[in-house]
Each structure stands twice: as C-alpha cells, then as structure tokens.
mmCIF file with all atom_site columns, C-alpha atoms in Angstrom:
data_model
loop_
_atom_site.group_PDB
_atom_site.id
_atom_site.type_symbol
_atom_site.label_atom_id
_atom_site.label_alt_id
_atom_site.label_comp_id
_atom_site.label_asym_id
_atom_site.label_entity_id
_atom_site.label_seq_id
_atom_site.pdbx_PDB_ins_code
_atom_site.Cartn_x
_atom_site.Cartn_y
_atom_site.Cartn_z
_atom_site.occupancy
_atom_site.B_iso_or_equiv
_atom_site.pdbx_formal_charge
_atom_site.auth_seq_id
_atom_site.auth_comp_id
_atom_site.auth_asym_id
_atom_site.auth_atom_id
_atom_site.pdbx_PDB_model_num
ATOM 1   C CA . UNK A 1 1   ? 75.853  107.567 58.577 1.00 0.00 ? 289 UNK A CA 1
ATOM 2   C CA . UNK A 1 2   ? 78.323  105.201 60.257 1.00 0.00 ? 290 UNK A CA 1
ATOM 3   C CA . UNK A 1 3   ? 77.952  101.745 60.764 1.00 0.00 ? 291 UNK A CA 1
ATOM 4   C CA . UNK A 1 4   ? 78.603  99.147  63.573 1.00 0.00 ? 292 UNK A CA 1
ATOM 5   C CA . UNK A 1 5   ? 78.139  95.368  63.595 1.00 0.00 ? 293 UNK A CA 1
ATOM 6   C CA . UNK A 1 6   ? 75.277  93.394  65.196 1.00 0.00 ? 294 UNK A CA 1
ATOM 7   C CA . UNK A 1 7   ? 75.722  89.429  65.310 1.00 0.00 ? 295 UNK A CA 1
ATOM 8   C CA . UNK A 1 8   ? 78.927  89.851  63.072 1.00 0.00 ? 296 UNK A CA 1
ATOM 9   C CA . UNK A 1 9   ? 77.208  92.103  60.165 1.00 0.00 ? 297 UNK A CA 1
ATOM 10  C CA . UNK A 1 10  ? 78.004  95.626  59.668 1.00 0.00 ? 298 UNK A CA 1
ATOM 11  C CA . UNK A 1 11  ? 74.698  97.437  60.367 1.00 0.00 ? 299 UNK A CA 1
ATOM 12  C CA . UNK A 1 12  ? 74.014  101.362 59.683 1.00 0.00 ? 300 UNK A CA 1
ATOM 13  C CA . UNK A 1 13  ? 74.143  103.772 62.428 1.00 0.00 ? 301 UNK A CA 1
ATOM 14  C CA . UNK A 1 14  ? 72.116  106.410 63.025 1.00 0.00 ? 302 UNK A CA 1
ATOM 15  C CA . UNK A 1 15  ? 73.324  110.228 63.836 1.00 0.00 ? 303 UNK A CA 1
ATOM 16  C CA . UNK A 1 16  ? 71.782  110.426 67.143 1.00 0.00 ? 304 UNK A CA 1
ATOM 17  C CA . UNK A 1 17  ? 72.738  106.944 67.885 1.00 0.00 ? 305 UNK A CA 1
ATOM 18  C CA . UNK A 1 18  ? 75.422  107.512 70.712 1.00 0.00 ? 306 UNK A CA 1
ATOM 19  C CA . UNK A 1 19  ? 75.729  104.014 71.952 1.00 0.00 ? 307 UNK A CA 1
ATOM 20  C CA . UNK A 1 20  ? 75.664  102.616 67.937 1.00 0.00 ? 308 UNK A CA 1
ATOM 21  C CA . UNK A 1 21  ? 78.696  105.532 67.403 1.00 0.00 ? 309 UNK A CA 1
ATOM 22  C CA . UNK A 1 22  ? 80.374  104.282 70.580 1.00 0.00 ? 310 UNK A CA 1
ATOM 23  C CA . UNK A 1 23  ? 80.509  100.584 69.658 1.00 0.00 ? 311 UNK A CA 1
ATOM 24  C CA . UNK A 1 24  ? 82.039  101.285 66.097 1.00 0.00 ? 312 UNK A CA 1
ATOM 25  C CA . UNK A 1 25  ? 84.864  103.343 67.765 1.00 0.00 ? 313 UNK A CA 1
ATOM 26  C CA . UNK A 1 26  ? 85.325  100.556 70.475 1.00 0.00 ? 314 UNK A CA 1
ATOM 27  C CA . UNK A 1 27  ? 85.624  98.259  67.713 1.00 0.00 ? 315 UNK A CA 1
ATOM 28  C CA . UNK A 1 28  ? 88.758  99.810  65.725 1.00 0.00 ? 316 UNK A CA 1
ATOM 29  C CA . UNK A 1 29  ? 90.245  100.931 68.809 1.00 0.00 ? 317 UNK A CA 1
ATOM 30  C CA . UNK A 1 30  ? 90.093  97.269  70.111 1.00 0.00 ? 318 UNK A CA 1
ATOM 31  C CA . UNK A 1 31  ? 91.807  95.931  66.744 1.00 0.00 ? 319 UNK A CA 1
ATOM 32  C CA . UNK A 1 32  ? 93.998  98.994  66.347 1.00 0.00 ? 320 UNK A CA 1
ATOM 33  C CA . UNK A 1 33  ? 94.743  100.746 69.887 1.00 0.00 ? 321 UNK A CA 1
ATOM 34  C CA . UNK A 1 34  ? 94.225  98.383  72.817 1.00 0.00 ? 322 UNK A CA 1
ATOM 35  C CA . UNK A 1 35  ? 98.233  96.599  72.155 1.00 0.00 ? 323 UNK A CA 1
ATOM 36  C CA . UNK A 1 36  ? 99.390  100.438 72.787 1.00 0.00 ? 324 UNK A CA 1
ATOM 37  C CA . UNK A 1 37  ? 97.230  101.079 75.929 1.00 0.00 ? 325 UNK A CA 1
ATOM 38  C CA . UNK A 1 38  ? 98.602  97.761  77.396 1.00 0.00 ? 326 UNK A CA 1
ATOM 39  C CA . UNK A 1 39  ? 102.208 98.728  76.177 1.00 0.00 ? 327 UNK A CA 1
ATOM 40  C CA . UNK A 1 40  ? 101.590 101.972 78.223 1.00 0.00 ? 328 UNK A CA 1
ATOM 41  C CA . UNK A 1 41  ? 101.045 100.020 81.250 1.00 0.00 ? 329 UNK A CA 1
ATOM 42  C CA . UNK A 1 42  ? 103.360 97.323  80.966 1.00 0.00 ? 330 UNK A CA 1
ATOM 43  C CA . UNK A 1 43  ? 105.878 100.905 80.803 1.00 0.00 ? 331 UNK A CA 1
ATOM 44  C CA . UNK A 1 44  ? 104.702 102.283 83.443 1.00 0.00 ? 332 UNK A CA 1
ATOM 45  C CA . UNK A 1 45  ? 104.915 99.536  85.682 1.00 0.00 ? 333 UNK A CA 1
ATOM 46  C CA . UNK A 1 46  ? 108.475 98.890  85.237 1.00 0.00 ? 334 UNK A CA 1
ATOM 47  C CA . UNK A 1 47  ? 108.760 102.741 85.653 1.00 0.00 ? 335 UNK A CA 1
ATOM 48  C CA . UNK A 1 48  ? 106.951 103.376 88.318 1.00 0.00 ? 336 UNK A CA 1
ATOM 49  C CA . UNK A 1 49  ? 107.947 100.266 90.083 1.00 0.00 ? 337 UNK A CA 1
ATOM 50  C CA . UNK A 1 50  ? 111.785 101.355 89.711 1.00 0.00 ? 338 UNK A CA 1
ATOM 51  C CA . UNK A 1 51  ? 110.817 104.694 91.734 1.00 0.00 ? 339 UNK A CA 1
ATOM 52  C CA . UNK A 1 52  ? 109.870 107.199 88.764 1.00 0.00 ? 340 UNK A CA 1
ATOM 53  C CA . UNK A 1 53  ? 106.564 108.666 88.570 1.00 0.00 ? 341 UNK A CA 1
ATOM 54  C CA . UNK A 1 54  ? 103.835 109.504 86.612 1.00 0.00 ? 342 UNK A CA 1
ATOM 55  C CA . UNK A 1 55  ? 102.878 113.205 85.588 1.00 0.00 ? 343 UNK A CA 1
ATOM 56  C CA . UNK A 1 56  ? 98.881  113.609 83.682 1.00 0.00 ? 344 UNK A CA 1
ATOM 57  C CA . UNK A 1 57  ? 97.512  116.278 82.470 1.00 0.00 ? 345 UNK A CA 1
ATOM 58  C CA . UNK A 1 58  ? 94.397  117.600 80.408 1.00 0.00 ? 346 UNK A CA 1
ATOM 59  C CA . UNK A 1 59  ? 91.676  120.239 79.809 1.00 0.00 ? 347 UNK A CA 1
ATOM 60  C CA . UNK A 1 60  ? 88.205  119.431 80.912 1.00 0.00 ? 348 UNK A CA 1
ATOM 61  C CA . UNK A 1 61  ? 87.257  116.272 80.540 1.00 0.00 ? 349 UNK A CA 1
ATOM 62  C CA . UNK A 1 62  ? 90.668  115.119 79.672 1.00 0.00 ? 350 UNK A CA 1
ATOM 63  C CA . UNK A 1 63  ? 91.468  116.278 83.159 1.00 0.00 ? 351 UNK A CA 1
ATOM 64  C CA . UNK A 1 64  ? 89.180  114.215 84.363 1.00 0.00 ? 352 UNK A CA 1
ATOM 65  C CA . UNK A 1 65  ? 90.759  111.596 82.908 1.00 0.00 ? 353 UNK A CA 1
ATOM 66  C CA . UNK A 1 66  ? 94.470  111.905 83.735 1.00 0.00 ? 354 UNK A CA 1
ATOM 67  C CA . UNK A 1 67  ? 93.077  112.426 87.963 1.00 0.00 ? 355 UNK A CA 1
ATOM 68  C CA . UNK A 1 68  ? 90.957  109.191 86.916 1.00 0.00 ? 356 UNK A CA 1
ATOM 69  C CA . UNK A 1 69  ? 94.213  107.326 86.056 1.00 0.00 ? 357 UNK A CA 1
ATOM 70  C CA . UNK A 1 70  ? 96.777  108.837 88.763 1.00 0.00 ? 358 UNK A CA 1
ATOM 71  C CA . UNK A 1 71  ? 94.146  108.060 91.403 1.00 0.00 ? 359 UNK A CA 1
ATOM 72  C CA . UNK A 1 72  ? 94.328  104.062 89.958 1.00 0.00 ? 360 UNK A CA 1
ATOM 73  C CA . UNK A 1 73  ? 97.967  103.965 90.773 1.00 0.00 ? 361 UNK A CA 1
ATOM 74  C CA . UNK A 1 74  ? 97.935  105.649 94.167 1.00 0.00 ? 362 UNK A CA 1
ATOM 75  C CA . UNK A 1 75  ? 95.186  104.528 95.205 1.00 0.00 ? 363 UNK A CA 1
ATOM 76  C CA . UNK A 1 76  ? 94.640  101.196 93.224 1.00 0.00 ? 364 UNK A CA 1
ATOM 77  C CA . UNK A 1 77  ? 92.549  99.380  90.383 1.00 0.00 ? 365 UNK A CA 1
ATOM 78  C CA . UNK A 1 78  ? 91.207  96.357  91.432 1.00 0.00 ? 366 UNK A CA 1
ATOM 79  C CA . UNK A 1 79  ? 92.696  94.503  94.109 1.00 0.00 ? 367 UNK A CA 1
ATOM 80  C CA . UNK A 1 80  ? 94.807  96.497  96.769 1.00 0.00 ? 368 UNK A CA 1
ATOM 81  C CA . UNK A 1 81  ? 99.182  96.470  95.944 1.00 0.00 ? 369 UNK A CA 1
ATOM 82  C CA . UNK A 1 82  ? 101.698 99.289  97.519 1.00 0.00 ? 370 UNK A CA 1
ATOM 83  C CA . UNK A 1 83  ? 100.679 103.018 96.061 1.00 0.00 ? 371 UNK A CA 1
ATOM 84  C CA . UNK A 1 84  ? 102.820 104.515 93.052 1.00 0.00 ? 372 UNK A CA 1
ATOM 85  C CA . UNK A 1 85  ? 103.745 108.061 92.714 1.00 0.00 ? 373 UNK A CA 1
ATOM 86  C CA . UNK A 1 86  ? 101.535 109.532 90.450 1.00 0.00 ? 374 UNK A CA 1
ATOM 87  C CA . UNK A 1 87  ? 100.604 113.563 89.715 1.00 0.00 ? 375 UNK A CA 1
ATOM 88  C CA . UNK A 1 88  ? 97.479  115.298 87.927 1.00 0.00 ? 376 UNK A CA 1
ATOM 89  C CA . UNK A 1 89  ? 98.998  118.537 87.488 1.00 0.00 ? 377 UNK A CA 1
ATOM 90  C CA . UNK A 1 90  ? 95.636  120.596 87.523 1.00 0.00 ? 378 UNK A CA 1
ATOM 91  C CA . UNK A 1 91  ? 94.681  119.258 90.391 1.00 0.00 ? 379 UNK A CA 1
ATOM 92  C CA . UNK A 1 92  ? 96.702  121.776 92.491 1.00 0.00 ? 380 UNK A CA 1
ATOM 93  C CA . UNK A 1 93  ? 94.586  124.455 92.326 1.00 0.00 ? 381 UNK A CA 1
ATOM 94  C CA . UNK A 1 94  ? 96.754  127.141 94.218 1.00 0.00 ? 382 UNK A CA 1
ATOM 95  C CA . UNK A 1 95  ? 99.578  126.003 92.182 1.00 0.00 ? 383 UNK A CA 1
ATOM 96  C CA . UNK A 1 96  ? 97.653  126.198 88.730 1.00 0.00 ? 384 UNK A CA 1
ATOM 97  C CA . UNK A 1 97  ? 96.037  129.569 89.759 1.00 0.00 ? 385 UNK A CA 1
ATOM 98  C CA . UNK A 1 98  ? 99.253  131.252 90.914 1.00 0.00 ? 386 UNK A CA 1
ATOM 99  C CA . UNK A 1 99  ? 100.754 130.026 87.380 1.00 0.00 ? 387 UNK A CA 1
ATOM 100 C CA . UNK A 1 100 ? 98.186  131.113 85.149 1.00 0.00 ? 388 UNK A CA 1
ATOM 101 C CA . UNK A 1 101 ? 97.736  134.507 86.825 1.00 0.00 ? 389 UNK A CA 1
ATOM 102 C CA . UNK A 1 102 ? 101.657 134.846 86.773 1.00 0.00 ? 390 UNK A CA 1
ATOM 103 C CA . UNK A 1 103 ? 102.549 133.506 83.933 1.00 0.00 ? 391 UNK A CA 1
ATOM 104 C CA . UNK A 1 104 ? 99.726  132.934 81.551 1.00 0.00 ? 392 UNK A CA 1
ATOM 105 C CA . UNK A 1 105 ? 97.691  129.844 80.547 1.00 0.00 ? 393 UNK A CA 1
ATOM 106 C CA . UNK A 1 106 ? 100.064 128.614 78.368 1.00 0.00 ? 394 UNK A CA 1
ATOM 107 C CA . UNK A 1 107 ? 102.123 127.868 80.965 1.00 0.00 ? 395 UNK A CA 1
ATOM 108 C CA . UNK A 1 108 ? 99.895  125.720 83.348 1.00 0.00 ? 396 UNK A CA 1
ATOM 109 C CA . UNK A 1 109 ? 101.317 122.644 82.815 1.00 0.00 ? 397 UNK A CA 1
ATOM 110 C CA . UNK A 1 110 ? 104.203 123.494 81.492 1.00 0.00 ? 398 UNK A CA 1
ATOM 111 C CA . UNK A 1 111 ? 106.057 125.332 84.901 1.00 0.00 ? 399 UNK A CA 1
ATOM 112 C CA . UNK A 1 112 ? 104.876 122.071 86.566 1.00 0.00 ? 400 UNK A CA 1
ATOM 113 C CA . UNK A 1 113 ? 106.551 119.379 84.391 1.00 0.00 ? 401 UNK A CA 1
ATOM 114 C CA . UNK A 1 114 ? 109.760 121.097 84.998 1.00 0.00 ? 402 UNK A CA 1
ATOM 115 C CA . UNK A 1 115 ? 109.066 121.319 88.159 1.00 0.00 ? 403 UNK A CA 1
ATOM 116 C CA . UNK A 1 116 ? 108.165 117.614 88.968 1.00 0.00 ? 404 UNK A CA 1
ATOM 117 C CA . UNK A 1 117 ? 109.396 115.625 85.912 1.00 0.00 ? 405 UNK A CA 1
ATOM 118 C CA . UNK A 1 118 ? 112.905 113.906 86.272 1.00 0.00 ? 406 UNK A CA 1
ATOM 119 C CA . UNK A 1 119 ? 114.316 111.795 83.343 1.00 0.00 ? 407 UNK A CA 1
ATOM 120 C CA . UNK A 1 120 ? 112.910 109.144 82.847 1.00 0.00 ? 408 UNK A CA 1
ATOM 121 C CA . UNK A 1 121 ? 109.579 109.618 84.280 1.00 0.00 ? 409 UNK A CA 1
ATOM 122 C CA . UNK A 1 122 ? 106.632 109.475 82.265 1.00 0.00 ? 410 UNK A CA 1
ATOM 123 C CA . UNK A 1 123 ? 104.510 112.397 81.094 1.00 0.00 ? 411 UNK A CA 1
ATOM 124 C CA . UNK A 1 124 ? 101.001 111.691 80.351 1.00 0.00 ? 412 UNK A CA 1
ATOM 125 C CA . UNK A 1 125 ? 99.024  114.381 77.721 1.00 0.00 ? 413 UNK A CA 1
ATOM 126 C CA . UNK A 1 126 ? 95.473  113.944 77.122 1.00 0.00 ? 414 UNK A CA 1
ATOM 127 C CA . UNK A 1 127 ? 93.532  115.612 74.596 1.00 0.00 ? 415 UNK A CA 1
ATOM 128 C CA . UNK A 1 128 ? 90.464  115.238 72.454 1.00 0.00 ? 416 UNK A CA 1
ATOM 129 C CA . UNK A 1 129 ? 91.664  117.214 69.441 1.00 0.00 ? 417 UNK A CA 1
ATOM 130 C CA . UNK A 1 130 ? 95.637  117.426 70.198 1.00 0.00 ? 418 UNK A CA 1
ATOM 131 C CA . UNK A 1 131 ? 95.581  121.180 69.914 1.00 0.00 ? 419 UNK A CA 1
ATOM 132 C CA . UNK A 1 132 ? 95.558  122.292 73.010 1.00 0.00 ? 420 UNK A CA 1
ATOM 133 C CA . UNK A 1 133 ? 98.507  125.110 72.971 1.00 0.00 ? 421 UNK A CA 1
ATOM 134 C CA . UNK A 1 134 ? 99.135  124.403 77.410 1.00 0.00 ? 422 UNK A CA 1
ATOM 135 C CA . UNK A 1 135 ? 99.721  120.617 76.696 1.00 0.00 ? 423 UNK A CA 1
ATOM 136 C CA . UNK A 1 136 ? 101.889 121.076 73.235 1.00 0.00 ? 424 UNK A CA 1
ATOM 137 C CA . UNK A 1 137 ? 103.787 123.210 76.114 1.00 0.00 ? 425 UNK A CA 1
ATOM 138 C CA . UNK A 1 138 ? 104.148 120.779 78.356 1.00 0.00 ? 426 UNK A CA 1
ATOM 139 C CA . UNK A 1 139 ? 105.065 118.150 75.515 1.00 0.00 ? 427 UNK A CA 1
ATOM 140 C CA . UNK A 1 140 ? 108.501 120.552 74.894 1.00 0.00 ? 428 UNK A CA 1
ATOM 141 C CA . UNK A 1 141 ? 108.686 120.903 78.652 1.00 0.00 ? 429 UNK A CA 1
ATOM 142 C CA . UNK A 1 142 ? 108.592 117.120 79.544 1.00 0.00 ? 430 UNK A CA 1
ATOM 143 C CA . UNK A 1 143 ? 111.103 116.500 76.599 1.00 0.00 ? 431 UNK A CA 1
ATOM 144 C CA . UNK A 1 144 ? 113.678 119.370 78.099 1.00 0.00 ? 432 UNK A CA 1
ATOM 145 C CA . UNK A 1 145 ? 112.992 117.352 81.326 1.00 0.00 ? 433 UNK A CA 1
ATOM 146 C CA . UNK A 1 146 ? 113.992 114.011 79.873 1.00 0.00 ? 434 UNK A CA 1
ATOM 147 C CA . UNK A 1 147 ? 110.883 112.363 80.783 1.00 0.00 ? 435 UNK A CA 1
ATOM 148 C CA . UNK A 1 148 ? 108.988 110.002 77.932 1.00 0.00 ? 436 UNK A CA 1
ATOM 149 C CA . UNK A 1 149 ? 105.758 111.920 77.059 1.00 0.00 ? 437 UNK A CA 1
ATOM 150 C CA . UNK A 1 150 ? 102.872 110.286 75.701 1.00 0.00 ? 438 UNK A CA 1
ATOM 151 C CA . UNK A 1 151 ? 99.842  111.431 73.609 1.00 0.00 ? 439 UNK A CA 1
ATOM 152 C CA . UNK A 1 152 ? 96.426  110.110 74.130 1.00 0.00 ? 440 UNK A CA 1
ATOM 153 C CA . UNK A 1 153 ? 94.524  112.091 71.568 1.00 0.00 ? 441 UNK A CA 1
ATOM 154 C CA . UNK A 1 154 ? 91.838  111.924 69.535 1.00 0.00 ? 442 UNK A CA 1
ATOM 155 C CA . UNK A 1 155 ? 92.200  111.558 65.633 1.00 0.00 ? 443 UNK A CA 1
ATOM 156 C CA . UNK A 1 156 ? 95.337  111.686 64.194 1.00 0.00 ? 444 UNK A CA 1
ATOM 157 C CA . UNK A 1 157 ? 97.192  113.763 62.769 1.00 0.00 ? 445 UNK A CA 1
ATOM 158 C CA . UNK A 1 158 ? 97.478  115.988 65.387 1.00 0.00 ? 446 UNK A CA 1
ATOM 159 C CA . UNK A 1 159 ? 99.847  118.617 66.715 1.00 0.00 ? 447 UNK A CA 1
ATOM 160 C CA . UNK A 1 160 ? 100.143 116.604 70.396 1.00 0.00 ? 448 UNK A CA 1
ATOM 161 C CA . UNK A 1 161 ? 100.227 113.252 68.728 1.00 0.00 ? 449 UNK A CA 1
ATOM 162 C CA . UNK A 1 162 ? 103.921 114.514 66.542 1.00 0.00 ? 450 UNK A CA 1
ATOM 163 C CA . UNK A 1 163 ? 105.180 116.289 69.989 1.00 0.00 ? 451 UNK A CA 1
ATOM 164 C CA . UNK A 1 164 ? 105.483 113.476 71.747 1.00 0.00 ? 452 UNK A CA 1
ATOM 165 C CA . UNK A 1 165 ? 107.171 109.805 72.727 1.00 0.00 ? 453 UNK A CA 1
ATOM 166 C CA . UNK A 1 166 ? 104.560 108.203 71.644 1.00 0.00 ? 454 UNK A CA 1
ATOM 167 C CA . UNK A 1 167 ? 101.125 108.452 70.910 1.00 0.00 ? 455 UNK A CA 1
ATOM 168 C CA . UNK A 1 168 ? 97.808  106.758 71.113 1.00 0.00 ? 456 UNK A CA 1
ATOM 169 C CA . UNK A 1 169 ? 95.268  108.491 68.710 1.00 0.00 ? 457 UNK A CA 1
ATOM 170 C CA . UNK A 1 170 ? 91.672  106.656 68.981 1.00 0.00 ? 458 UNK A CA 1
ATOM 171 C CA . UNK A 1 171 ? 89.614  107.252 65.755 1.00 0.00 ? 459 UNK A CA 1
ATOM 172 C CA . UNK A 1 172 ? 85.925  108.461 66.399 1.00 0.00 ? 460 UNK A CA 1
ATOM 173 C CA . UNK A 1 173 ? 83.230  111.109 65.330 1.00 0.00 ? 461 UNK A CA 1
ATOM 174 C CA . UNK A 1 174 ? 82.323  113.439 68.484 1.00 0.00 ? 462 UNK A CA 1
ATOM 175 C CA . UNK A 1 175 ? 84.440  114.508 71.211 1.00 0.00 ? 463 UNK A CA 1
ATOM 176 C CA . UNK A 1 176 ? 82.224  112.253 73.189 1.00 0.00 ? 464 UNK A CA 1
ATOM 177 C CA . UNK A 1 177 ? 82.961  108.938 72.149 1.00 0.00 ? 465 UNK A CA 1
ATOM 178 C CA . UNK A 1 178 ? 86.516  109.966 71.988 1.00 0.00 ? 466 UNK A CA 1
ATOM 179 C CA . UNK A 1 179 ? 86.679  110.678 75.856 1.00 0.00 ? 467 UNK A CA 1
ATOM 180 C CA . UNK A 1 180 ? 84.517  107.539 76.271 1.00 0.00 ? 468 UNK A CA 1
ATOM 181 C CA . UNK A 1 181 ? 87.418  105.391 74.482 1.00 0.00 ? 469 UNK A CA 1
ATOM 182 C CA . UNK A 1 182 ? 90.128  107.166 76.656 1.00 0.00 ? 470 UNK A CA 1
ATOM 183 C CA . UNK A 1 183 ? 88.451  105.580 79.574 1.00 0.00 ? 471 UNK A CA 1
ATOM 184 C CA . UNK A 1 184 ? 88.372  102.434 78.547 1.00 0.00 ? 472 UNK A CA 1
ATOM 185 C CA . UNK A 1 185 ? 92.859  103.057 77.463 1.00 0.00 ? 473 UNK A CA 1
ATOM 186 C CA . UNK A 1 186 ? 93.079  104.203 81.211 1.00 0.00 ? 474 UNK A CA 1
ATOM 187 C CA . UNK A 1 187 ? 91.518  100.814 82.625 1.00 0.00 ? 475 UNK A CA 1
ATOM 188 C CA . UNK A 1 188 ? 93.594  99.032  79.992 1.00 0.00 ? 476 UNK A CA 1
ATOM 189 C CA . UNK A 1 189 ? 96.487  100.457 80.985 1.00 0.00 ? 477 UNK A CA 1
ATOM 190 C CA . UNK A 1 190 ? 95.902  99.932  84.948 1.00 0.00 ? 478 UNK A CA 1
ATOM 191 C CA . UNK A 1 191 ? 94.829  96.418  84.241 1.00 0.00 ? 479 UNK A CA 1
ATOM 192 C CA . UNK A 1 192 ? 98.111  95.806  82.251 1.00 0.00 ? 480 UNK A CA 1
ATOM 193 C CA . UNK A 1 193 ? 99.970  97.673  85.224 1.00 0.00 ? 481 UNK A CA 1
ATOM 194 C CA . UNK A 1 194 ? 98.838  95.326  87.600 1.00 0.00 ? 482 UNK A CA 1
ATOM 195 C CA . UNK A 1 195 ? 99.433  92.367  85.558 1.00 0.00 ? 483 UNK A CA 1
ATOM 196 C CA . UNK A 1 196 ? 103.384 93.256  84.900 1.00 0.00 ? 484 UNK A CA 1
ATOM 197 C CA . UNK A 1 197 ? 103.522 93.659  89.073 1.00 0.00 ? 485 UNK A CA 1
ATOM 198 C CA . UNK A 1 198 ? 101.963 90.501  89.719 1.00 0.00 ? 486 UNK A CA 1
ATOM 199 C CA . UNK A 1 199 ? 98.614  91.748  91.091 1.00 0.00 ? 487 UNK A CA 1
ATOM 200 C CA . UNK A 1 200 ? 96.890  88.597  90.798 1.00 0.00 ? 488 UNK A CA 1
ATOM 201 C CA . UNK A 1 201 ? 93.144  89.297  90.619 1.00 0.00 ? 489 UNK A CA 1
ATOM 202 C CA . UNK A 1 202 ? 91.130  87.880  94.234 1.00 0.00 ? 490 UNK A CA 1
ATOM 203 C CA . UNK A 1 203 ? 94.549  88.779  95.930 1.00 0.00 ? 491 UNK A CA 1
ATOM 204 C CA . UNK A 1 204 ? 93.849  89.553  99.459 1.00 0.00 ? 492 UNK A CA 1
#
C-alpha cells in the first residue's frame, strides 16, 4: 500500500485508489522533476526560437503525448504567439507505414530522425518503461544527427533514460499514473516555453 498526504499527513493508499496513487506521484515529481520539465522548455524556447525544431516521438499513449506537445508549439498553449516548428514522427502515417513495411519496426522513428533532425535540434523520446527497442533507435539516430535527445520515461534506470541528453524519469506504480505525470511535464514545459518568449498570460 502506498501512501499520499491529506492536510499535510501522510495517509495510506489504497490499491484501487487511482486518484490517491496519482497524487503521491504528483507529489515527488513536483519536488523532484518539475525544475527539469521547466529546464526543457526554457531549452526549447531558445531553440526553437533560433529556427531549430522539435522532433517527438512515442508508442501508444506516449504518442499521444509527443502530438499533444508538438501541437502546443505550432499551434499554441495558452495565449496565441508566432507557431514553432515542431514534428510527431508517427503522425505521418504513409511515411511510418512505408518504413515499417520496408524496413522493419525498429526503424520507425529512427529513418525519420535522420531524415528531419539537424544539429542542434531537439529530439523528444517518450516512454513509459524506456524499453522500447524503435525509440532506443532513434536515441542513436538523433545522436548521429547531432540533435540533443531527451528521455521522458518512466522509472529509472532505464535503457532510454542512459541513451540520451538528458532525461526526465517520473517515479510511479502503473503505467497509468506515469502517462498522467507526462502530461502534466508537457504543460510544464509549454508554460515555461512561453514564459522564456515573453508570452505574457491575457496577451491579446
């Protein structure tokens, strides 16, 4: 049983207690993630902002989530600024078809980051157990490519988390709360983004 705190005390949590799990997780990563996740943007702003761009990339629901944070910066967060180049390379679907039937699944992601990345640019992985063998592919691909890869992962150590740049590994029980916590890093990150351009919130 895990606990979470209620009024300041540390309080048991139940098994089937999703929202109890959740808060525990959101807890640690808010005293030991959220600096990263506002790093990340901060990065990517000055990146993106000098002309690079922004390459994401996941299975499932982690795809889900790298299309939820390239279509932030192109199409925007909270209060409207100029678009930013940004990618989610399975969202291509004659692209990622064509590859896998050609060339396997490994190589999904992979033949994409060297086709898009340029150095410098920043190559976004995310995962939910940082074994997935088409993003540790795209990790080696992104670093041939000279772009800075990141890992947002679940619980370190993981394979993903040691391939690339950097890393942001949130700590929780079920794959759930893990892709629950990546949400919130993607909003951090876009909110931290628009801070570094000067997106003042109520802008018109």
């Amino acid at each position: 049983m895990t606990v979470t705190r209620v009024n300041g005390h540390r309080a048991p949590v139940a098994p089937d207690d999703h929202c109890g799990r959740l808060l525990t997780a959101l807890e640690r990563f808010r005293q030991e993630e959220a600096t990263t996740a506002r790093r990340w943007g901060v990065r990517l702003a000055a990146v993106l902002g000098a002309g690079g761009r922004l390459l994401a990339a996941g299975n499932g629901g982690s795809a889900a989530q790298a299309q939820h944070l390239t279509a932030e910066l192109v199409g925007r967060y909270r209060e409207d600024r100029a678009p930013f180049s940004a990618i989610a390379l399975h969202a291509d679907t004659s692209s990622c078809t064509a590859i896998v039937n050609d060339y396997g699944a490994g190589q999904l992601f992979a033949r994409q980051v060297r086709a898009h990345a340029r150095p410098g640019d920043v190559l976004v992985l995310l995962s939910t157990s940082g074994r997935s063998d088409n993003l540790l592919r795209a990790a080696a691909a992104g670093r041939e490519s000279g772009a800075d890869v990141w890992a947002l992962t679940g619980p370190a150590p993981n394979p993903l988390a040691e391939a690339g740049h950097d890393r942001l590994c949130v700590e929780a029980a079920t794959t759930a709360t893990v892709q629950e916590l990546h949400l919130v890093a993607v909003h951090m990150m876009c909110a931290a983004f628009d801070a570094a351009l000067g997106v003042a919130e109520g802008a018109p």
